[in-house]
PDB file of C-alpha atoms in Angstrom:
ATOM      1  CA  VAL J   1     260.020  25.140  42.196  1.00 84.00           C
ATOM      2  CA  SER J   2     256.360  26.169  42.368  1.00 85.00           C
ATOM      3  CA  LEU J   3     257.047  29.039  44.752  1.00 88.00           C
ATOM      4  CA  MET J   4     260.049  30.212  42.763  1.00 90.00           C
ATOM      5  CA  THR J   5     257.973  30.191  39.559  1.00 90.00           C
ATOM      6  CA  TRP J   6     255.384  32.370  41.301  1.00 90.00           C
ATOM      7  CA  ALA J   7     258.145  34.593  42.754  1.00 92.00           C
ATOM      8  CA  PHE J   8     259.572  35.181  39.280  1.00 92.00           C
ATOM      9  CA  VAL J   9     256.197  36.101  37.802  1.00 91.00           C
ATOM     10  CA  ARG J  10     255.312  38.356  40.749  1.00 92.00           C
ATOM     11  CA  SER J  11     258.744  40.020  40.663  1.00 93.00           C
ATOM     12  CA  MET J  12     258.390  40.586  36.940  1.00 91.00           C
ATOM     13  CA  LYS J  13     254.983  42.214  37.502  1.00 90.00           C
ATOM     14  CA  ARG J  14     256.479  44.475  40.178  1.00 90.00           C
ATOM     15  CA  HIS J  15     259.452  45.309  37.956  1.00 90.00           C
ATOM     16  CA  LEU J  16     257.231  46.340  35.034  1.00 87.00           C
ATOM     17  CA  SER J  17     254.808  48.389  37.162  1.00 85.00           C
ATOM     18  CA  PRO J  18     255.174  52.094  38.004  1.00 83.00           C
ATOM     19  CA  PRO J  19     257.726  52.710  40.791  1.00 80.00           C
ATOM     20  CA  ASP J  20     255.516  52.802  43.887  1.00 78.00           C
ATOM     21  CA  GLU J  21     252.339  51.192  42.588  1.00 82.00           C
ATOM     22  CA  ASP J  22     252.281  48.098  44.806  1.00 84.00           C
ATOM     23  CA  GLU J  23     255.632  47.955  46.590  1.00 90.00           C
ATOM     24  CA  GLU J  24     254.111  47.270  50.031  1.00 91.00           C
ATOM     25  CA  ASP J  25     251.840  44.532  48.674  1.00 91.00           C
ATOM     26  CA  TYR J  26     254.755  42.967  46.827  1.00 91.00           C
ATOM     27  CA  ILE J  27     256.924  42.843  49.936  1.00 92.00           C
ATOM     28  CA  ALA J  28     254.069  41.449  52.038  1.00 93.00           C
ATOM     29  CA  GLU J  29     253.286  38.743  49.461  1.00 92.00           C
ATOM     30  CA  MET J  30     256.916  37.712  49.125  1.00 93.00           C
ATOM     31  CA  LYS J  31     257.362  37.492  52.894  1.00 94.00           C
ATOM     32  CA  SER J  32     254.149  35.531  53.340  1.00 93.00           C
ATOM     33  CA  ARG J  33     254.862  32.887  50.692  1.00 91.00           C
ATOM     34  CA  LEU J  34     258.641  32.485  50.724  1.00 92.00           C
ATOM     35  CA  THR J  35     261.134  31.706  53.442  1.00 92.00           C
ATOM     36  CA  PRO J  36     262.569  34.839  55.094  1.00 93.00           C
ATOM     37  CA  GLU J  37     265.959  34.270  53.430  1.00 94.00           C
ATOM     38  CA  GLN J  38     264.481  33.842  49.960  1.00 92.00           C
ATOM     39  CA  ALA J  39     262.130  36.804  50.363  1.00 94.00           C
ATOM     40  CA  ASP J  40     264.896  39.094  51.633  1.00 94.00           C
ATOM     41  CA  ALA J  41     267.256  38.025  48.849  1.00 94.00           C
ATOM     42  CA  ILE J  42     264.689  38.813  46.158  1.00 94.00           C
ATOM     43  CA  ILE J  43     263.412  42.034  47.768  1.00 94.00           C
ATOM     44  CA  SER J  44     266.906  43.442  48.264  1.00 94.00           C
ATOM     45  CA  ALA J  45     268.135  42.527  44.766  1.00 94.00           C
ATOM     46  CA  ALA J  46     268.823  45.323  42.304  1.00 93.00           C
ATOM     47  CA  HIS J  47     267.000  43.365  39.585  1.00 94.00           C
ATOM     48  CA  ARG J  48     264.349  41.312  41.369  1.00 94.00           C
ATOM     49  CA  PRO J  49     263.120  39.198  38.426  1.00 94.00           C
ATOM     50  CA  ASN J  50     266.667  38.076  37.647  1.00 93.00           C
ATOM     51  CA  ARG J  51     267.187  37.115  41.291  1.00 94.00           C
ATOM     52  CA  ALA J  52     263.906  35.180  41.317  1.00 94.00           C
ATOM     53  CA  LEU J  53     264.900  33.479  38.066  1.00 93.00           C
ATOM     54  CA  TYR J  54     268.252  32.556  39.593  1.00 93.00           C
ATOM     55  CA  ASP J  55     266.484  31.090  42.644  1.00 93.00           C
ATOM     56  CA  LEU J  56     264.181  29.151  40.312  1.00 92.00           C
ATOM     57  CA  SER J  57     267.216  27.798  38.464  1.00 91.00           C
ATOM     58  CA  VAL J  58     268.787  26.704  41.761  1.00 91.00           C
ATOM     59  CA  ALA J  59     265.531  25.036  42.833  1.00 90.00           C
ATOM     60  CA  ILE J  60     265.373  23.153  39.535  1.00 89.00           C
ATOM     61  CA  ASP J  61     269.008  22.117  39.876  1.00 88.00           C
ATOM     62  CA  ARG J  62     268.226  20.583  43.285  1.00 88.00           C
ATOM     63  CA  LEU J  63     265.402  18.433  41.915  1.00 84.00           C
ATOM     64  CA  PRO J  64     266.123  14.686  41.962  1.00 87.00           C
ATOM     65  CA  MET J  65     265.757  14.040  38.249  1.00 85.00           C
ATOM     66  CA  HIS J  66     267.864  13.074  35.258  1.00 87.00           C
ATOM     67  CA  PHE J  67     270.144  15.817  33.969  1.00 87.00           C
ATOM     68  CA  MET J  68     268.530  15.671  30.522  1.00 89.00           C
ATOM     69  CA  ARG J  69     265.152  16.650  31.975  1.00 87.00           C
ATOM     70  CA  LYS J  70     266.808  19.457  33.944  1.00 87.00           C
ATOM     71  CA  ASN J  71     268.429  20.642  30.729  1.00 87.00           C
ATOM     72  CA  GLU J  72     265.022  20.828  29.016  1.00 88.00           C
ATOM     73  CA  ILE J  73     263.582  22.768  31.937  1.00 87.00           C
ATOM     74  CA  ASN J  74     266.545  25.167  31.841  1.00 87.00           C
ATOM     75  CA  LYS J  75     265.806  25.822  28.170  1.00 89.00           C
ATOM     76  CA  ASN J  76     262.399  27.068  29.275  1.00 87.00           C
ATOM     77  CA  LEU J  77     264.081  29.327  31.834  1.00 88.00           C
ATOM     78  CA  SER J  78     265.914  30.910  28.919  1.00 89.00           C
ATOM     79  CA  ILE J  79     262.510  31.626  27.381  1.00 90.00           C
ATOM     80  CA  PHE J  80     261.470  33.269  30.686  1.00 88.00           C
ATOM     81  CA  GLU J  81     264.588  35.446  30.533  1.00 89.00           C
ATOM     82  CA  ASP J  82     263.966  36.365  26.899  1.00 90.00           C
ATOM     83  CA  THR J  83     260.369  37.289  27.714  1.00 88.00           C
ATOM     84  CA  LEU J  84     261.543  39.461  30.590  1.00 89.00           C
ATOM     85  CA  GLY J  85     264.031  41.214  28.307  1.00 89.00           C
ATOM     86  CA  GLY J  86     261.407  41.785  25.632  1.00 88.00           C
ATOM     87  CA  SER J  87     259.000  43.208  28.206  1.00 86.00           C
ATOM     88  CA  GLU J  88     261.673  45.539  29.544  1.00 86.00           C
ATOM     89  CA  ARG J  89     262.466  46.771  26.037  1.00 86.00           C
ATOM     90  CA  LEU J  90     258.781  47.355  25.387  1.00 82.00           C
ATOM     91  CA  LEU J  91     258.459  49.341  28.600  1.00 80.00           C
ATOM     92  CA  SER J  92     261.643  51.353  28.152  1.00 80.00           C
ATOM     93  CA  SER J  93     260.977  52.265  24.513  1.00 79.00           C
ATOM     94  CA  PRO J  94     257.859  54.410  24.622  1.00 73.00           C
ATOM     95  CA  VAL J  95     256.573  56.328  21.644  1.00 78.00           C
ATOM     96  CA  PRO J  96     258.391  59.678  21.585  1.00 83.00           C
ATOM     97  CA  LEU J  97     256.344  62.508  23.067  1.00 84.00           C
ATOM     98  CA  PHE J  98     256.633  64.422  19.792  1.00 88.00           C
ATOM     99  CA  TYR J  99     254.692  61.704  17.951  1.00 88.00           C
ATOM    100  CA  SER J 100     251.905  61.679  20.510  1.00 86.00           C
ATOM    101  CA  ARG J 101     251.594  65.456  20.524  1.00 90.00           C
ATOM    102  CA  HIS J 102     251.751  65.687  16.748  1.00 93.00           C
ATOM    103  CA  THR J 103     248.999  63.078  16.402  1.00 92.00           C
ATOM    104  CA  ALA J 104     246.786  64.905  18.904  1.00 92.00           C
ATOM    105  CA  ARG J 105     247.338  68.260  17.190  1.00 95.00           C
ATOM    106  CA  PHE J 106     246.698  66.839  13.725  1.00 95.00           C
ATOM    107  CA  LEU J 107     243.548  65.104  14.903  1.00 95.00           C
ATOM    108  CA  SER J 108     242.273  68.272  16.596  1.00 95.00           C
ATOM    109  CA  THR J 109     242.909  70.364  13.495  1.00 96.00           C
ATOM    110  CA  TRP J 110     241.313  67.774  11.236  1.00 96.00           C
ATOM    111  CA  LEU J 111     238.211  67.561  13.421  1.00 95.00           C
ATOM    112  CA  LEU J 112     238.032  71.349  13.670  1.00 95.00           C
ATOM    113  CA  LEU J 113     237.970  71.616   9.865  1.00 95.00           C
ATOM    114  CA  LEU J 114     235.660  68.628   9.362  1.00 94.00           C
ATOM    115  CA  PRO J 115     232.431  70.689   9.635  1.00 93.00           C
ATOM    116  CA  PHE J 116     233.471  72.712   6.581  1.00 92.00           C
ATOM    117  CA  ALA J 117     233.984  69.523   4.580  1.00 92.00           C
ATOM    118  CA  MET J 118     230.686  68.059   5.779  1.00 91.00           C
ATOM    119  CA  TYR J 119     228.610  71.196   5.143  1.00 91.00           C
ATOM    120  CA  GLU J 120     227.526  70.205   1.651  1.00 90.00           C
ATOM    121  CA  PRO J 121     226.602  66.555   2.426  1.00 89.00           C
ATOM    122  CA  PHE J 122     224.311  67.760   5.245  1.00 87.00           C
ATOM    123  CA  LYS J 123     222.456  70.394   3.206  1.00 86.00           C
ATOM    124  CA  GLY J 124     219.337  68.208   3.276  1.00 84.00           C
ATOM    125  CA  SER J 125     218.860  68.575   7.047  1.00 82.00           C
ATOM    126  CA  TRP J 126     217.206  71.706   8.432  1.00 82.00           C
ATOM    127  CA  ASN J 127     219.902  74.356   8.826  1.00 81.00           C
ATOM    128  CA  HIS J 128     222.534  71.575   8.648  1.00 84.00           C
ATOM    129  CA  VAL J 129     221.559  70.614  12.205  1.00 89.00           C
ATOM    130  CA  MET J 130     222.400  66.900  11.736  1.00 91.00           C
ATOM    131  CA  GLU J 131     226.004  67.879  11.112  1.00 91.00           C
ATOM    132  CA  ILE J 132     226.495  68.603  14.837  1.00 92.00           C
ATOM    133  CA  PRO J 133     225.825  65.075  16.165  1.00 93.00           C
ATOM    134  CA  ALA J 134     227.690  63.523  13.223  1.00 93.00           C
ATOM    135  CA  ILE J 135     230.812  65.591  13.923  1.00 94.00           C
ATOM    136  CA  ALA J 136     230.452  64.964  17.670  1.00 95.00           C
ATOM    137  CA  LEU J 137     230.230  61.219  17.109  1.00 96.00           C
ATOM    138  CA  ALA J 138     233.221  61.198  14.754  1.00 95.00           C
ATOM    139  CA  SER J 139     235.189  63.247  17.303  1.00 96.00           C
ATOM    140  CA  LEU J 140     234.249  60.882  20.109  1.00 96.00           C
ATOM    141  CA  PHE J 141     235.408  57.854  18.150  1.00 97.00           C
ATOM    142  CA  LEU J 142     238.634  59.371  16.855  1.00 96.00           C
ATOM    143  CA  PHE J 143     239.677  60.905  20.180  1.00 95.00           C
ATOM    144  CA  GLY J 144     238.829  57.559  21.805  1.00 95.00           C
ATOM    145  CA  ILE J 145     241.152  55.753  19.416  1.00 94.00           C
ATOM    146  CA  GLU J 146     243.853  58.316  20.094  1.00 92.00           C
ATOM    147  CA  GLU J 147     243.452  57.855  23.864  1.00 90.00           C
ATOM    148  CA  LEU J 148     243.575  54.090  23.452  1.00 88.00           C
ATOM    149  CA  ALA J 149     246.827  54.403  21.521  1.00 85.00           C
ATOM    150  CA  THR J 150     248.263  56.540  24.320  1.00 83.00           C
ATOM    151  CA  GLN J 151     247.273  53.925  26.905  1.00 81.00           C
ATOM    152  CA  LEU J 152     248.822  51.127  24.852  1.00 80.00           C
ATOM    153  CA  GLU J 153     252.193  52.848  24.996  1.00 78.00           C
ATOM    154  CA  GLU J 154     252.485  51.375  28.520  1.00 77.00           C
ATOM    155  CA  PRO J 155     250.555  48.107  28.313  1.00 76.00           C
ATOM    156  CA  PHE J 156     251.618  46.825  31.731  1.00 77.00           C
ATOM    157  CA  THR J 157     249.673  49.562  33.507  1.00 75.00           C
ATOM    158  CA  ILE J 158     246.344  48.640  31.893  1.00 75.00           C
ATOM    159  CA  LEU J 159     246.614  44.848  31.920  1.00 78.00           C
ATOM    160  CA  PRO J 160     245.357  42.924  34.976  1.00 83.00           C
ATOM    161  CA  MET J 161     248.877  41.808  35.871  1.00 83.00           C
ATOM    162  CA  GLN J 162     248.032  40.941  39.498  1.00 84.00           C
ATOM    163  CA  GLY J 163     245.305  38.606  38.284  1.00 87.00           C
ATOM    164  CA  PHE J 164     247.809  36.904  35.978  1.00 88.00           C
ATOM    165  CA  CYS J 165     250.234  36.444  38.881  1.00 85.00           C
ATOM    166  CA  ASP J 166     247.529  35.065  41.170  1.00 86.00           C
ATOM    167  CA  LYS J 167     246.357  32.618  38.506  1.00 89.00           C
ATOM    168  CA  ILE J 168     249.896  31.376  37.818  1.00 87.00           C
ATOM    169  CA  GLY J 169     250.473  30.963  41.568  1.00 84.00           C
ATOM    170  CA  ALA J 170     247.219  29.016  41.959  1.00 86.00           C
ATOM    171  CA  ASN J 171     248.093  26.796  38.982  1.00 86.00           C
ATOM    172  CA  CYS J 172     251.544  26.063  40.424  1.00 82.00           C
ATOM    173  CA  ASP J 173     250.001  25.244  43.820  1.00 82.00           C
ATOM    174  CA  GLU J 174     247.526  22.909  42.122  1.00 85.00           C
ATOM    175  CA  ILE J 175     250.309  21.074  40.303  1.00 79.00           C
ATOM    176  CA  VAL J 176     252.186  20.611  43.586  1.00 78.00           C
ATOM    177  CA  GLY J 177     248.977  19.194  45.077  1.00 79.00           C
ATOM    178  CA  TRP J 178     249.007  16.405  42.476  1.00 77.00           C
ATOM    179  CA  ARG J 179     252.121  14.841  44.020  1.00 72.00           C
ATOM    180  CA  GLY J 180     251.565  11.162  44.713  1.00 68.00           C
ATOM    181  CA  GLN J 181     248.521  10.932  42.473  1.00 68.00           C
ATOM    182  CA  GLY J 182     250.239   9.985  39.254  1.00 62.00           C
ATOM    183  CA  LEU J 183     253.175   8.010  37.971  1.00 61.00           C
ATOM    184  CA  ASP J 184     255.699   9.585  40.360  1.00 54.00           C
ATOM    185  CA  GLU J 185     255.102   7.021  43.131  1.00 52.00           C
TER     186      GLU J 185
END
């Protein structure tokens, strides 16, 4: 169950990343941590996260526990599936290019005309010289916000997704290491 949880998270990361960003690393990680049959089944699947989620469901079904507990765990798998669907919708529904271009053009025009609006407030400085760094600073901040908004259109490319996957895998491995130390004896 631990490995299948990690496989789902890692497959989801790969699925939400740009096409060839870490394909070789993904395949190597899957083959190093899973059995050859499991790794090949997930790697060759058309929708890898769904295959990994299916394998996780099968692994949970094979656990020797009461069916009511399995039912509760399967409810959480539905949450995994919903999260995957929401992430896919977020990735496949980017801001239309027209909006991004219009915002950039508006911002450029506004900043180009800003010195005329700021001429009078800066009349106290010699030859309005303080207007230059003020406009430059405002431009830096506003273009920075615009660039940040552009980056946030695809959040999965700027988030440390591999670190998330590694941490989840380590946490699952730690939980497996607790076997025999608690009430399960």
